[in-house]
Amino acid sequence: MRLWHKIAIGSAAGIFLAGAALLALEAADRAFPPPLDKAAVVSPEVLDADGQLLRAFATPEGRWRLKTVVADVDPQFLRMLVAYEDQRFYDHRGIDIWALGRASLQFVRNGHIVSGASTLSMQVARLIEPRAERSFSAKLLQLARAVQIERRLSKEEILDLYLTHAPYGGNLEGVRAASLAYFGKEPRRLTVAEAALLVALPQLPERRRPDRNLEAAQEARKRVLDRVAVAEAVGDGEAERAEAVAIPPRRLQLPALAAHVGEAALRKEPLVLKHRTTLKKQVQQGLESVARAATTKLGPKLSLAMVMADAQTGAIVGEVGSADYFDASRSGWIDMTRVNRSPGSALKPFIYGLAFEQGLVSQETIIEDRPADFFGYRPRNFDMSYQGDVTVREALQLSLNVPAVKLLDAVGPSRLLVRFRRAEVRPVLPPNETPGLAIGLGGVGITLKDLVQLYTALANRGQPARLGDGVTGTPGKIDGEPLLEPVAVWNVADILSGVIPPAGAPQRGIAYKTGTSYGYRDAWSVGYDGRYVLGVWVGRPDNSAVPGLTGYGTAAPILFEAFAKSGIATTPLPRPPAGAVRIAQAELPISQRRFALNASGLLVASGREPAPQIVYPPEGAHIDLGAKGGDLSPLLLKLQGGRAPFRWLANGKPLPDLSRRRTQQWLPDGGGYSKLTVIDSAGRAASVGVFID
């Protein structure tokens, strides 16, 4: 009985001690967990709309460490990795006892290390908690960490960590970064030769870098391919064929597209690791290649910007903010797609569109291109010459200034700006200036992005689209009234699609308009087909003059080349809507055969002077003057006919002065309904009711 009693006591003590040891180990595990949080530090990525990598940013310590998961990698690479590094990876719990015993026995027999026993879990432990010394205590800690990691993570999650953190020489970490740097592609589809090299490099990454020691890289890859387990994993004869494949001797630059969009994304959401944009990688590559080529031809200190957008969805599919982001001589860090500059003649299509919409002209209406004086404003053509009588179609295609100003005078500058607000675009007027006729020739500031947003209406039957910012902004169609009616839009497109392409450029079936700002400071070209709008700006970021810089000679060739290099097939322009037709001049009604103003500035078909008529604002119009914000803008009043001088009344209260001009400004007291009346010297009156918003 004493023996059994002793055995029972001993067993109980053993169980107690074992339990105590387990509890101690559990407590130690909780008190000293593996530093898995360090593994979360990876390179932020900027992706295109399809999830393709546009660019990545280095980690704070300067590493290219792209987060990689098993699904990102070729399955054959994974089979080769496990076969070479850790054949029993899916069976052990962090430590391969058989491999450890084999390595220990070989060490005792030979006096030095013959083969390792490090599992992938142990390698992950070393990668996330690196130690400079290679001591026995460091190895014991690595073994313990491997067990801890196995308790917390699945096998796939452990592989994810290895694929993300494995060293590949220099500042490259992870399979994705290495595949992009050495092969120029994502690791989803790897050849046997490529996979073998990626398996071999992490063991001695600095010694085996292909760009530094090609021979060592070849020998390491051969060692992987010669392993029996690897040969079995890749199939009969594949290893032998892979050994004959050359290894790339150079390290490539990682994708670095859309620099300005990427920087904006990082500033807006600095804690986000993957930034999805609306850009398309193929389009972005095409636009940037055109920008690089153009830079060599533009001359010093000149920059350029491009925006390409889907007119139906509003998505920006390509954006170049400068000629070269890193070129300080061109101020490449400035995103010129967001800077207000004078658009030159690029706004003229919208003036003509309003004139078409109001029935003032048709394409074949005759309009004079001769010197004219608009109350002291004397516009001149770009080449300082005049064409005489031209059709409206010719006037827009030749971008003649005097006809455009005549039409703007007829439709009203304020009305043009109100239409722009329908597209959520507000051009910037000079300080203390009210809307005037100079708008038609570039007398406002507008960004390239906003200009493209306006042109989406011309590509989309008059309905503009909101572009967003390419990152966090939400693109989409803008609800509300169209910027222009479909028939007017068709007339503009029919004219602009007939503009001759620049020398050497193929006819692509696009409609386009150019613009050159005063003093040769900005060159513009905006083109569109039935789906996409592309805008190009060229100039100096410091707004200095550039002699010889023109929209047609400088920006238009870039526009056509960028359309070609974007990789997007041309979509035909929209079909003519009901009622859209080009009428011959002889078949036009008498009132539309010639656009002319009488001595009083009235649009007439005969010489008789009718009673006064308020032509702007129109009856019942809702006019946004900023009443909701409390900062009202003045309203431009315009009349035709009548005999000067004129007396204006607002809600029955006379404005301060009589006027001999047919334009007047009125600053409302507030929002809501107002009645405006004008009385001429003959006592004839006209009134309209409007709503001030």
Short mmCIF file of C-alpha atoms in Angstrom, two decimals, residues 170-379:
data_model
loop_
_atom_site.label_atom_id
_atom_site.label_comp_id
_atom_site.label_asym_id
_atom_site.label_seq_id
_atom_site.Cartn_x
_atom_site.Cartn_y
_atom_site.Cartn_z
CA GLY A 170 18.17 46.96 -50.83
CA ASN A 171 14.90 48.44 -49.63
CA LEU A 172 12.73 45.81 -51.32
CA GLU A 173 10.56 43.72 -49.02
CA GLY A 174 7.90 41.25 -50.01
CA VAL A 175 7.17 39.24 -53.12
CA ARG A 176 5.11 41.95 -54.83
CA ALA A 177 7.79 44.61 -54.54
CA ALA A 178 10.44 42.15 -55.79
CA SER A 179 8.32 40.95 -58.72
CA LEU A 180 7.58 44.53 -59.80
CA ALA A 181 11.23 45.57 -59.39
CA TYR A 182 12.82 42.61 -61.19
CA PHE A 183 10.13 41.50 -63.64
CA GLY A 184 7.96 44.59 -64.01
CA LYS A 185 4.75 42.75 -63.17
CA GLU A 186 2.54 41.63 -60.32
CA PRO A 187 3.34 38.10 -59.01
CA ARG A 188 -0.04 36.61 -59.96
CA ARG A 189 1.43 34.90 -63.03
CA LEU A 190 5.06 33.82 -62.68
CA THR A 191 7.16 31.53 -64.82
CA VAL A 192 9.03 28.69 -63.13
CA ALA A 193 12.30 30.62 -63.57
CA GLU A 194 10.83 33.77 -61.99
CA ALA A 195 9.27 31.86 -59.10
CA ALA A 196 12.55 30.03 -58.38
CA LEU A 197 14.47 33.30 -58.21
CA LEU A 198 11.93 34.78 -55.79
CA VAL A 199 12.23 31.67 -53.61
CA ALA A 200 16.03 31.88 -53.58
CA LEU A 201 16.70 35.57 -52.91
CA PRO A 202 15.41 36.01 -49.30
CA GLN A 203 18.03 33.61 -47.85
CA LEU A 204 20.92 35.98 -48.67
CA PRO A 205 19.20 38.98 -50.28
CA GLU A 206 22.16 41.35 -50.49
CA ARG A 207 24.62 38.77 -51.83
CA ARG A 208 22.16 37.43 -54.41
CA ARG A 209 20.70 40.66 -55.79
CA PRO A 210 20.51 40.22 -59.59
CA ASP A 211 21.36 43.89 -60.17
CA ARG A 212 24.52 43.58 -58.06
CA ASN A 213 25.67 39.95 -58.38
CA LEU A 214 24.07 38.19 -61.32
CA GLU A 215 26.21 35.07 -60.99
CA ALA A 216 25.25 34.54 -57.34
CA ALA A 217 21.59 34.97 -58.25
CA GLN A 218 21.89 32.33 -60.97
CA GLU A 219 23.58 29.86 -58.61
CA ALA A 220 20.93 30.42 -55.93
CA ARG A 221 18.12 29.90 -58.42
CA LYS A 222 19.79 26.69 -59.66
CA ARG A 223 20.01 25.43 -56.09
CA VAL A 224 16.27 25.89 -55.72
CA LEU A 225 15.50 24.19 -59.03
CA ASP A 226 17.79 21.27 -58.22
CA ARG A 227 15.90 20.45 -55.02
CA VAL A 228 13.97 17.22 -55.59
CA ALA A 229 10.87 18.48 -53.82
CA VAL A 230 10.82 21.60 -55.98
CA ALA A 231 11.26 19.61 -59.17
CA GLU A 232 8.30 17.46 -58.15
CA ALA A 233 6.23 20.57 -57.43
CA VAL A 234 6.80 22.19 -60.85
CA GLY A 235 6.49 19.07 -62.98
CA ASP A 236 8.69 16.89 -65.15
CA GLY A 237 11.39 18.79 -67.07
CA GLU A 238 10.25 22.28 -66.03
CA ALA A 239 13.15 22.83 -63.64
CA GLU A 240 15.73 22.03 -66.34
CA ARG A 241 14.09 24.41 -68.81
CA ALA A 242 13.88 27.18 -66.20
CA GLU A 243 17.64 27.01 -65.54
CA ALA A 244 18.29 28.13 -69.12
CA VAL A 245 16.20 31.31 -68.77
CA ALA A 246 18.19 34.51 -68.33
CA ILE A 247 17.81 36.48 -65.11
CA PRO A 248 16.98 40.21 -65.45
CA PRO A 249 20.20 42.11 -64.66
CA ARG A 250 18.53 45.40 -63.70
CA ARG A 251 16.16 46.59 -61.05
CA LEU A 252 13.15 48.45 -62.44
CA GLN A 253 11.41 51.43 -60.89
CA LEU A 254 8.20 50.56 -59.11
CA PRO A 255 5.03 52.06 -60.64
CA ALA A 256 5.03 55.81 -60.03
CA LEU A 257 1.98 57.07 -61.90
CA ALA A 258 -0.41 59.91 -60.99
CA ALA A 259 1.97 61.74 -58.65
CA HIS A 260 -0.37 64.63 -57.85
CA VAL A 261 -3.45 62.44 -57.40
CA GLY A 262 -1.46 60.13 -55.16
CA GLU A 263 -0.19 62.97 -53.00
CA ALA A 264 -3.72 64.36 -52.69
CA ALA A 265 -5.04 60.96 -51.66
CA LEU A 266 -2.39 60.60 -48.96
CA ARG A 267 -3.05 64.08 -47.59
CA LYS A 268 -6.80 63.51 -47.37
CA GLU A 269 -6.64 60.09 -45.71
CA PRO A 270 -3.14 59.59 -44.26
CA LEU A 271 -4.13 56.48 -42.28
CA VAL A 272 -5.61 54.60 -45.24
CA LEU A 273 -3.30 52.02 -46.82
CA LYS A 274 -5.12 51.49 -50.12
CA HIS A 275 -6.48 54.54 -51.94
CA ARG A 276 -8.86 53.66 -54.78
CA THR A 277 -9.12 56.33 -57.49
CA THR A 278 -11.29 56.74 -60.59
CA LEU A 279 -8.22 56.69 -62.85
CA LYS A 280 -7.54 53.99 -65.46
CA LYS A 281 -3.95 52.74 -65.44
CA GLN A 282 -3.75 52.33 -69.22
CA VAL A 283 -5.05 55.86 -69.80
CA GLN A 284 -2.76 57.33 -67.14
CA GLN A 285 0.30 55.64 -68.65
CA GLY A 286 -0.61 56.97 -72.08
CA LEU A 287 -1.09 60.56 -70.92
CA GLU A 288 2.14 60.56 -68.91
CA SER A 289 4.13 59.18 -71.84
CA VAL A 290 2.80 62.02 -74.00
CA ALA A 291 3.67 64.53 -71.26
CA ARG A 292 7.25 63.24 -71.03
CA ALA A 293 7.70 63.44 -74.79
CA ALA A 294 6.19 66.93 -74.96
CA THR A 295 8.46 68.18 -72.19
CA THR A 296 11.53 67.82 -74.38
CA LYS A 297 9.92 69.97 -77.07
CA LEU A 298 8.31 72.65 -74.93
CA GLY A 299 11.45 74.36 -73.76
CA PRO A 300 12.66 75.34 -70.28
CA LYS A 301 10.33 76.33 -67.44
CA LEU A 302 7.20 75.29 -69.37
CA SER A 303 4.77 72.87 -67.83
CA LEU A 304 1.61 71.15 -69.00
CA ALA A 305 -1.46 69.56 -67.49
CA MET A 306 -4.11 67.16 -68.78
CA VAL A 307 -7.47 65.91 -67.53
CA MET A 308 -9.46 63.17 -69.25
CA ALA A 309 -12.96 62.43 -67.97
CA ASP A 310 -15.90 60.18 -68.75
CA ALA A 311 -18.69 62.59 -69.69
CA GLN A 312 -21.40 60.11 -68.74
CA THR A 313 -20.19 59.14 -65.27
CA GLY A 314 -17.99 62.11 -64.39
CA ALA A 315 -15.06 59.84 -63.52
CA ILE A 316 -11.60 61.29 -64.13
CA VAL A 317 -9.84 58.48 -65.99
CA GLY A 318 -6.51 60.23 -66.50
CA GLU A 319 -4.85 63.25 -64.93
CA VAL A 320 -1.41 64.82 -65.33
CA GLY A 321 -0.74 67.74 -63.02
CA SER A 322 2.60 68.85 -64.48
CA ALA A 323 5.21 67.98 -67.08
CA ASP A 324 7.45 66.34 -64.45
CA TYR A 325 6.63 66.21 -60.75
CA PHE A 326 10.32 66.19 -59.76
CA ASP A 327 11.47 68.94 -62.17
CA ALA A 328 12.00 72.01 -59.99
CA SER A 329 12.76 74.23 -63.00
CA ARG A 330 9.16 73.67 -64.15
CA SER A 331 7.67 73.85 -60.63
CA GLY A 332 6.56 70.29 -61.21
CA TRP A 333 5.11 69.90 -57.72
CA ILE A 334 2.33 72.39 -58.58
CA ASP A 335 -0.84 70.66 -59.78
CA MET A 336 -1.79 72.89 -62.71
CA THR A 337 -5.14 71.15 -63.18
CA ARG A 338 -6.36 73.04 -60.08
CA VAL A 339 -4.95 76.52 -60.82
CA ASN A 340 -7.14 79.34 -62.19
CA ARG A 341 -5.85 80.66 -65.51
CA SER A 342 -7.32 82.66 -68.38
CA PRO A 343 -9.02 80.27 -70.85
CA GLY A 344 -8.61 82.49 -73.91
CA SER A 345 -11.16 81.44 -76.52
CA ALA A 346 -11.97 78.10 -74.91
CA LEU A 347 -15.33 79.39 -73.61
CA LYS A 348 -16.59 80.54 -77.03
CA PRO A 349 -18.51 77.32 -77.81
CA PHE A 350 -20.86 78.08 -74.91
CA ILE A 351 -21.54 81.60 -76.21
CA TYR A 352 -22.49 80.16 -79.59
CA GLY A 353 -24.53 77.47 -77.88
CA LEU A 354 -26.62 80.10 -76.09
CA ALA A 355 -27.09 82.01 -79.33
CA PHE A 356 -28.28 78.83 -81.06
CA GLU A 357 -30.58 78.01 -78.17
CA GLN A 358 -32.21 81.46 -78.23
CA GLY A 359 -32.74 81.34 -81.99
CA LEU A 360 -30.52 84.36 -82.63
CA VAL A 361 -28.45 82.59 -85.27
CA SER A 362 -28.07 79.38 -87.26
CA GLN A 363 -24.85 77.86 -88.51
CA GLU A 364 -25.14 79.61 -91.88
CA THR A 365 -26.22 83.00 -90.52
CA ILE A 366 -23.96 85.78 -91.81
CA ILE A 367 -22.17 87.76 -89.13
CA GLU A 368 -19.70 90.61 -89.57
CA ASP A 369 -16.08 90.32 -88.54
CA ARG A 370 -15.06 93.96 -88.66
CA PRO A 371 -13.71 96.42 -86.08
CA ALA A 372 -16.41 97.14 -83.50
CA ASP A 373 -16.78 99.31 -80.41
CA PHE A 374 -18.84 97.99 -77.50
CA PHE A 375 -19.08 101.07 -75.28
CA GLY A 376 -15.31 101.49 -75.29
CA TYR A 377 -14.41 97.79 -75.49
CA ARG A 378 -12.77 97.11 -78.87
CA PRO A 379 -11.97 93.42 -79.33
#
